[in-house]
Amino acid sequence: SAVGRGPEVPFRSEAYSISAIARGKELRLTLSALDPAAGPPAQDLVFRFGMSGSFRLCPAAELPRHAHLRFLTRESPPRALCFVDPRRFGSWRLGAAWQPERGPCVVSEYQAFRENVLKNLDDRAFDKPICEVLLNQKYFNGIGNYLRAEILYRLKIPPFEKARTVLEALKEQERRKKDPSLTLSKKVKLRQENPDLLELCHTVPKEVITAELLDPEHSDNYAAFKDWLQCYLVPGMSSLRDRSGRTIWFQGEPGPMAPRGQRPRKTPRKKSSQLKADPEAPSPRVTTRVLKQHRRAAVNPPKPEEKEEEEVGGPRKGRARGRRKVTAAPAMPEGPLSVRRSCRTSARKGKGAAPAV
């Protein structure tokens, strides 16, 4: 599109196919001419989706907004496969190479992902809280904000527990699960009944993928996704901002490495609907003056039987020349603001009583 920020794609063919493969948070498309002898060589594109990127297949005459890259079909009428990204956090680049700083995919390369984490626990990256390390794509390629909340919640791990403390315990579990005295069925049962953090990093994303819960085109699927969530944005859960500014949702104590100066905020629970006696009756109007009167009455309640006396003193600069005995009277509605100001002004100037109202 004219406003797209990605590079121009140097591929022109009247008939070609598109294939795709995913790895963590990246997706590689390969454009291949149907007639390799007459067409251009294959072209690879690697996409990152940011927060709002997605692919949509729609009629070419009804392109969605923010369709930054389009692949047209040869049908009549034609359709378009569009890379749509309203926030423009996503991107694409030419070539087949994955980003070098990203580790193995938590879904498609589980064993390599697991080994990559456990053999590098001496890395200083694991000195951080576990909730922050789960967003480090060098080790957890594919885990995002809502996934980390769901994984830690299921295991009851405080989000601000030190990552190395959490992950080093997996080495002992790994040794027990590989005990040669256990039969294969017992090993499988042990893994199913006691999944560890790295296993949930593999199975929880697969739940979303298998059930196809994230589909921006269908609101019913989004409702199913909200029902699937157990922690992220769920009423009654607490939240804090981590050191990178991302919000982590959790239940219980945040952990020993929680940021100082922050207090966990709780998501309010939905109020139960109650029937009113007269739904048509208008609610009483409360003005600012009424609120101020209520506050004054709460701080200084009237004392009808108490008398306050002040001795008459000599003239002082900035004060009234004399004061009379004052008896507390029942609270009366206050006069207009202009009258109250004139009373104070005349008292300061020593002109005696306030003007009549």
XYZ file of C-alpha atoms in Angstrom:
357
model
C 0.000 0.000 0.000
C 1.035 3.639 -0.365
C 1.426 4.056 3.395
C 3.132 0.732 4.072
C 6.516 0.990 5.781
C 7.914 -2.355 4.676
C 10.311 -2.847 1.765
C 9.111 -3.296 -1.792
C 8.788 -6.978 -2.728
C 10.760 -7.665 -5.968
C 8.545 -10.521 -7.152
C 6.308 -10.381 -10.239
C 4.424 -13.409 -11.465
C 1.029 -14.023 -13.060
C 0.643 -17.396 -11.342
C 2.360 -18.320 -8.110
C 1.750 -20.106 -4.817
C 2.339 -19.035 -1.226
C 3.562 -21.386 1.494
C 4.262 -20.518 5.128
C 6.131 -21.786 8.160
C 6.105 -20.299 11.671
C 8.822 -20.135 14.291
C 8.040 -18.487 17.605
C 6.756 -14.982 16.920
C 7.913 -14.946 13.299
C 6.316 -16.227 10.100
C 8.105 -16.919 6.809
C 6.216 -16.776 3.525
C 7.699 -18.263 0.355
C 6.415 -17.031 -3.017
C 7.006 -19.589 -5.791
C 6.072 -19.297 -9.473
C 3.907 -22.150 -10.731
C 6.179 -22.398 -13.770
C 9.714 -22.244 -12.322
C 11.291 -22.236 -15.781
C 9.443 -19.135 -16.991
C 8.832 -17.370 -13.695
C 11.108 -15.489 -11.298
C 13.080 -17.274 -8.575
C 11.330 -17.944 -5.271
C 11.121 -15.034 -2.832
C 11.053 -15.348 0.969
C 9.545 -12.803 3.379
C 9.796 -12.977 7.176
C 7.017 -11.252 9.124
C 6.773 -10.010 12.678
C 3.269 -9.204 13.868
C 3.755 -6.733 16.716
C 0.601 -6.341 18.798
C -2.036 -6.098 16.067
C -0.695 -7.730 12.887
C -2.638 -10.519 11.172
C -3.447 -12.016 7.763
C -6.929 -11.780 6.267
C -8.421 -13.212 3.096
C -11.145 -10.959 1.674
C -12.648 -9.738 -1.628
C -10.190 -7.486 -3.460
C -12.928 -4.842 -3.807
C -13.398 -4.727 -0.020
C -9.878 -4.323 1.324
C -9.715 -3.732 5.081
C -8.082 -0.616 6.434
C -4.351 -0.849 7.143
C -3.841 -3.642 4.586
C -0.157 -2.886 4.068
C 0.712 -5.820 1.786
C -1.660 -7.644 -0.601
C -1.465 -10.840 -2.620
C -4.195 -11.124 -5.296
C -5.809 -14.347 -6.525
C -6.736 -15.088 -10.173
C -10.392 -15.744 -9.351
C -13.256 -13.716 -10.742
C -13.938 -11.632 -8.749
C -10.445 -11.742 -7.229
C -9.680 -12.019 -3.549
C -6.719 -10.620 -1.633
C -4.588 -12.119 1.118
C -3.672 -9.029 3.196
C -1.178 -8.346 5.937
C -3.232 -6.040 8.180
C -1.587 -4.052 10.985
C -3.558 -1.102 12.457
C -0.846 -0.102 14.958
C 2.039 -0.628 12.523
C 4.167 -2.408 15.117
C 4.538 -5.333 12.739
C 7.014 -5.550 9.879
C 8.395 -7.734 7.089
C 11.846 -8.113 5.607
C 13.242 -9.830 2.544
C 15.094 -13.132 2.857
C 14.603 -16.459 4.590
C 16.754 -15.911 7.698
C 15.125 -15.859 11.105
C 16.241 -13.194 13.546
C 19.564 -14.487 14.953
C 18.832 -13.405 18.555
C 15.697 -15.557 18.779
C 15.936 -19.005 20.325
C 14.130 -22.230 19.341
C 10.352 -22.060 19.053
C 8.450 -23.112 22.202
C 5.828 -24.902 20.062
C 7.581 -26.448 17.053
C 11.070 -26.972 18.563
C 10.240 -27.974 22.118
C 13.239 -30.197 22.918
C 15.731 -27.678 21.518
C 13.917 -24.901 23.410
C 14.103 -26.830 26.683
C 17.792 -27.649 26.311
C 18.596 -24.057 25.358
C 17.128 -22.808 28.638
C 18.538 -25.412 31.023
C 22.093 -25.311 29.680
C 22.301 -21.487 29.878
C 21.074 -20.846 33.424
C 24.401 -19.183 34.228
C 23.475 -16.346 31.869
C 22.921 -13.037 33.667
C 19.528 -12.836 31.962
C 18.223 -15.280 34.579
C 19.075 -12.870 37.415
C 15.800 -11.090 36.605
C 12.278 -11.982 37.799
C 10.731 -14.952 36.055
C 7.927 -12.815 34.581
C 10.477 -10.641 32.770
C 12.620 -13.555 31.578
C 9.570 -15.214 30.002
C 9.442 -12.317 27.529
C 13.102 -12.784 26.546
C 12.823 -14.178 23.008
C 16.408 -15.449 23.125
C 15.152 -18.219 25.415
C 11.325 -18.114 25.216
C 10.622 -17.482 21.538
C 6.841 -17.297 21.223
C 5.815 -16.386 24.789
C 4.023 -13.052 25.125
C 2.281 -11.045 27.824
C -0.939 -13.016 28.215
C 0.821 -16.385 27.935
C 3.307 -15.647 30.722
C 0.453 -14.684 33.057
C -1.468 -17.890 32.309
C 1.600 -20.130 32.706
C 2.713 -18.666 36.046
C -0.855 -18.682 37.370
C -1.342 -22.388 36.644
C 1.860 -23.253 38.506
C 1.197 -20.775 41.371
C 4.626 -19.197 40.821
C 4.962 -15.574 42.046
C 5.786 -13.468 38.976
C 8.646 -11.639 40.688
C 10.454 -14.749 41.923
C 14.042 -14.942 40.663
C 14.108 -16.827 37.350
C 17.180 -18.902 38.167
C 15.596 -20.058 41.442
C 12.534 -21.292 39.567
C 14.367 -22.944 36.666
C 17.194 -24.640 38.587
C 14.578 -26.702 40.401
C 13.663 -28.210 37.015
C 17.019 -29.961 36.782
C 16.124 -32.222 39.697
C 12.688 -32.870 38.207
C 14.390 -33.677 34.916
C 16.596 -36.245 36.662
C 13.605 -37.920 38.349
C 11.640 -38.107 35.114
C 14.585 -39.830 33.414
C 14.940 -42.444 36.167
C 15.639 -45.739 34.312
C 13.656 -47.696 36.905
C 10.423 -46.023 35.741
C 8.437 -47.576 32.927
C 7.478 -45.478 29.926
C 3.843 -45.287 31.021
C 4.873 -44.046 34.477
C 7.130 -41.405 32.937
C 4.288 -40.185 30.725
C 1.895 -40.138 33.670
C 4.426 -38.239 35.785
C 4.819 -35.574 33.107
C 1.069 -35.219 32.626
C 0.304 -34.912 36.336
C 3.247 -32.628 37.194
C 4.011 -30.388 34.223
C 6.842 -27.952 34.842
C 7.262 -24.383 33.623
C 8.984 -25.301 30.355
C 6.350 -27.900 29.522
C 3.577 -25.357 30.027
C 5.453 -22.938 27.773
C 4.875 -25.607 25.107
C 1.347 -26.834 25.911
C -0.439 -23.572 26.817
C 0.235 -21.882 23.427
C -0.825 -25.118 21.711
C -4.210 -24.901 23.463
C -4.820 -21.515 21.815
C -3.563 -22.700 18.407
C -5.457 -25.998 18.416
C -8.759 -24.413 19.429
C -8.191 -21.457 17.041
C -9.154 -19.053 19.827
C -7.509 -15.923 18.416
C -9.325 -14.914 15.238
C -9.899 -11.159 14.745
C -12.549 -11.855 12.110
C -14.969 -13.682 14.411
C -16.214 -12.169 17.652
C -17.501 -15.568 18.815
C -13.950 -16.880 18.859
C -12.805 -13.880 20.877
C -15.527 -14.617 23.430
C -14.221 -18.181 23.625
C -10.700 -16.826 24.118
C -11.878 -14.639 27.018
C -13.538 -17.688 28.585
C -10.286 -19.617 28.197
C -8.269 -17.008 30.114
C -7.816 -17.849 33.794
C -5.632 -14.928 34.925
C -4.900 -12.297 32.260
C -7.398 -9.384 32.611
C -9.618 -11.613 34.769
C -11.629 -9.773 37.481
C -10.210 -10.319 40.959
C -6.604 -10.729 39.774
C -3.811 -8.332 40.743
C -1.462 -6.506 38.394
C 1.911 -4.741 38.508
C 4.184 -3.164 35.936
C 7.511 -4.914 35.483
C 10.792 -3.059 34.876
C 10.196 -2.989 31.132
C 6.830 -1.284 31.578
C 4.684 -4.332 30.730
C 1.766 -5.256 32.989
C 1.834 -8.713 34.594
C -1.370 -10.235 35.999
C -1.192 -12.656 38.921
C -2.865 -13.955 42.062
C -1.426 -13.817 45.579
C 1.948 -12.376 46.518
C 4.043 -10.809 43.727
C 7.392 -12.219 44.956
C 10.644 -10.897 46.473
C 11.795 -8.989 43.355
C 8.637 -6.904 42.935
C 9.314 -3.260 41.956
C 9.502 -0.914 44.913
C 7.066 1.942 45.193
C 4.250 0.023 43.489
C 1.187 -1.481 45.060
C -0.648 -4.299 43.266
C -3.886 -3.168 41.681
C -6.852 -5.513 41.667
C -9.162 -5.855 38.719
C -12.656 -5.011 40.000
C -15.177 -7.793 39.930
C -18.339 -7.251 37.947
C -21.179 -5.957 40.096
C -24.281 -8.118 40.192
C -27.276 -6.435 38.643
C -30.004 -5.472 41.142
C -33.593 -4.522 40.386
C -34.544 -1.015 41.453
C -37.913 -0.199 43.002
C -38.605 2.551 40.480
C -36.285 2.399 37.471
C -37.924 5.463 35.937
C -37.364 7.716 38.949
C -34.572 10.223 38.356
C -31.582 10.064 40.672
C -31.241 12.999 43.081
C -28.934 15.734 41.882
C -25.996 16.387 44.182
C -24.287 19.730 43.725
C -20.795 20.787 44.771
C -22.224 23.070 47.475
C -24.205 20.233 49.044
C -21.114 18.029 49.109
C -19.105 20.788 50.839
C -21.833 21.253 53.453
C -21.815 17.518 54.201
C -18.030 17.556 54.603
C -18.152 20.543 56.992
C -20.909 18.930 59.014
C -18.887 15.732 59.339
C -15.726 17.542 60.463
C -17.400 20.155 62.734
C -20.730 18.766 63.967
C -22.989 21.395 65.593
C -23.009 21.525 69.413
C -26.269 23.298 70.370
C -25.682 23.375 74.125
C -22.056 24.512 74.099
C -21.131 28.194 74.327
C -17.904 29.634 73.118
C -16.611 32.830 74.735
C -13.790 35.077 73.698
C -12.558 37.996 75.746
C -12.748 41.426 74.232
C -9.206 42.506 73.549
C -7.626 45.737 72.483
C -7.337 46.737 68.872
C -4.903 44.643 66.887
C -3.600 45.080 63.407
C -5.497 42.962 60.918
C -8.166 41.838 63.407
C -11.608 43.083 64.463
C -11.547 45.552 67.366
C -13.812 43.465 69.517
C -15.777 40.247 69.478
C -19.041 39.385 71.091
C -19.982 36.170 72.780
C -21.065 33.657 70.213
C -23.623 30.939 70.838
C -23.645 27.939 68.505
C -26.909 27.842 66.607
C -28.504 25.096 64.563
C -26.865 24.741 61.176
C -28.401 27.017 58.592
C -27.965 26.990 54.833
C -24.997 29.068 53.864
C -25.462 32.325 51.997
C -24.118 32.975 48.545
C -20.372 32.993 48.067
C -20.314 36.771 47.482
C -21.991 37.457 50.833
C -19.552 35.250 52.723
C -16.642 37.055 51.114
C -18.071 40.480 52.093
C -18.430 39.357 55.710
C -14.800 38.318 55.912
C -13.630 41.487 54.195
C -15.532 43.799 56.546
C -14.263 41.901 59.564
C -10.658 42.279 58.407
C -11.087 46.002 57.852
C -12.704 46.456 61.285
C -15.913 47.987 59.998
C -18.123 46.207 62.468
C -21.045 43.979 61.585
C -21.605 42.477 58.197
C -24.121 44.092 55.886
C -27.655 42.834 56.060
C -28.655 40.102 53.654
